[in-house]
Amino acid sequence: MRFAITAALLLVSTATSFAQERPESCNTFFTMYLYDQRSGLIATRGMTRDQSQWFQNTAKQKYPGFCISTERATYVMVTVRWMEGQGQTGTRTESTITSGPDTSVTGEPSSGPGQASQPMWRAQLGRMVAAWQNQAKDIVREPHATVLVFATKDGNPLSATAELRADPVLQAKGVGKTAGRDALEYVLKNWNMKLAGKGRE
């Protein structure tokens, strides 16, 4: 899958560009691609919705040195997104309505001298509700996302013919509703980790 993503990135046109950042505050330029499990082997330019909102509202102020630029990017970040099933066990209360005999006292006959009164019983069908608890296991589909950071081989800005290193220099995974955002935030927060793999081809 790594080689398929890299090949797709090299074939995608760089004509479309993100909004330009102020160059004086930038020291790391990158561009973003999104690979979604549902779209097949197609990498499209852009971010997930949660990544975009977080980057615009928080990351620009918190990490001002990172800027998105198609023309000046020396790093390509690819977000791979997919859904994964996870089993969760819970307790359910179930119930059913049934009918059965309902016996009740309807009255007492008058008693004579030396004779105690006896209750009068009547049986009829009544409706009853039976309830019980049951353990059940549900499969919940949960979003997963991984952000892979690729660097150009020569350190020069990305172009239509530029080559990327075969292995990512940094990667992070997120799980849950904000999986893409969490993975991207981890990458920017731990950007110095990329230095360990910078020399690998």
mmCIF file of C-alpha atoms in Angstrom, residues 18 32-36 38 44-56 77-82 143-147 177-184:
data_model
loop_
_atom_site.group_PDB
_atom_site.id
_atom_site.type_symbol
_atom_site.label_atom_id
_atom_site.label_comp_id
_atom_site.label_asym_id
_atom_site.label_seq_id
_atom_site.Cartn_x
_atom_site.Cartn_y
_atom_site.Cartn_z
ATOM 1 C CA PHE A 18 -3.939 25.573 -0.824
ATOM 2 C CA MET A 32 -1.745 17.055 2.363
ATOM 3 C CA TYR A 33 -3.396 14.108 0.636
ATOM 4 C CA LEU A 34 -6.300 11.952 1.763
ATOM 5 C CA TYR A 35 -6.654 8.244 1.031
ATOM 6 C CA ASP A 36 -10.058 6.946 2.089
ATOM 7 C CA ARG A 38 -14.227 3.865 0.515
ATOM 8 C CA THR A 44 -6.948 13.134 -3.310
ATOM 9 C CA ARG A 45 -5.486 16.439 -2.233
ATOM 10 C CA GLY A 46 -6.803 17.771 1.062
ATOM 11 C CA MET A 47 -7.563 17.027 4.711
ATOM 12 C CA THR A 48 -10.347 15.362 6.623
ATOM 13 C CA ARG A 49 -12.966 17.737 8.000
ATOM 14 C CA ASP A 50 -11.733 17.438 11.593
ATOM 15 C CA GLN A 51 -8.135 18.039 10.459
ATOM 16 C CA SER A 52 -9.103 21.144 8.500
ATOM 17 C CA GLN A 53 -11.080 22.667 11.374
ATOM 18 C CA TRP A 54 -8.317 21.978 13.884
ATOM 19 C CA PHE A 55 -5.567 23.292 11.595
ATOM 20 C CA GLN A 56 -7.414 26.532 10.830
ATOM 21 C CA MET A 77 1.449 14.087 4.538
ATOM 22 C CA VAL A 78 -0.977 11.331 3.595
ATOM 23 C CA THR A 79 -3.984 10.606 5.785
ATOM 24 C CA VAL A 80 -5.179 7.006 5.378
ATOM 25 C CA ARG A 81 -8.697 6.629 6.753
ATOM 26 C CA TRP A 82 -10.787 3.478 7.266
ATOM 27 C CA PRO A 143 -13.147 5.459 12.495
ATOM 28 C CA HIS A 144 -9.368 4.928 12.277
ATOM 29 C CA ALA A 145 -6.797 7.168 10.627
ATOM 30 C CA THR A 146 -3.037 7.129 10.088
ATOM 31 C CA VAL A 147 -0.983 10.111 8.969
ATOM 32 C CA LYS A 177 -14.523 10.508 15.961
ATOM 33 C CA THR A 178 -11.501 12.826 15.635
ATOM 34 C CA ALA A 179 -9.040 10.174 14.437
ATOM 35 C CA GLY A 180 -7.603 12.283 11.607
ATOM 36 C CA ARG A 181 -7.164 15.371 13.756
ATOM 37 C CA ASP A 182 -5.518 13.444 16.595
ATOM 38 C CA ALA A 183 -3.032 11.804 14.226
ATOM 39 C CA LEU A 184 -2.120 15.125 12.590
#
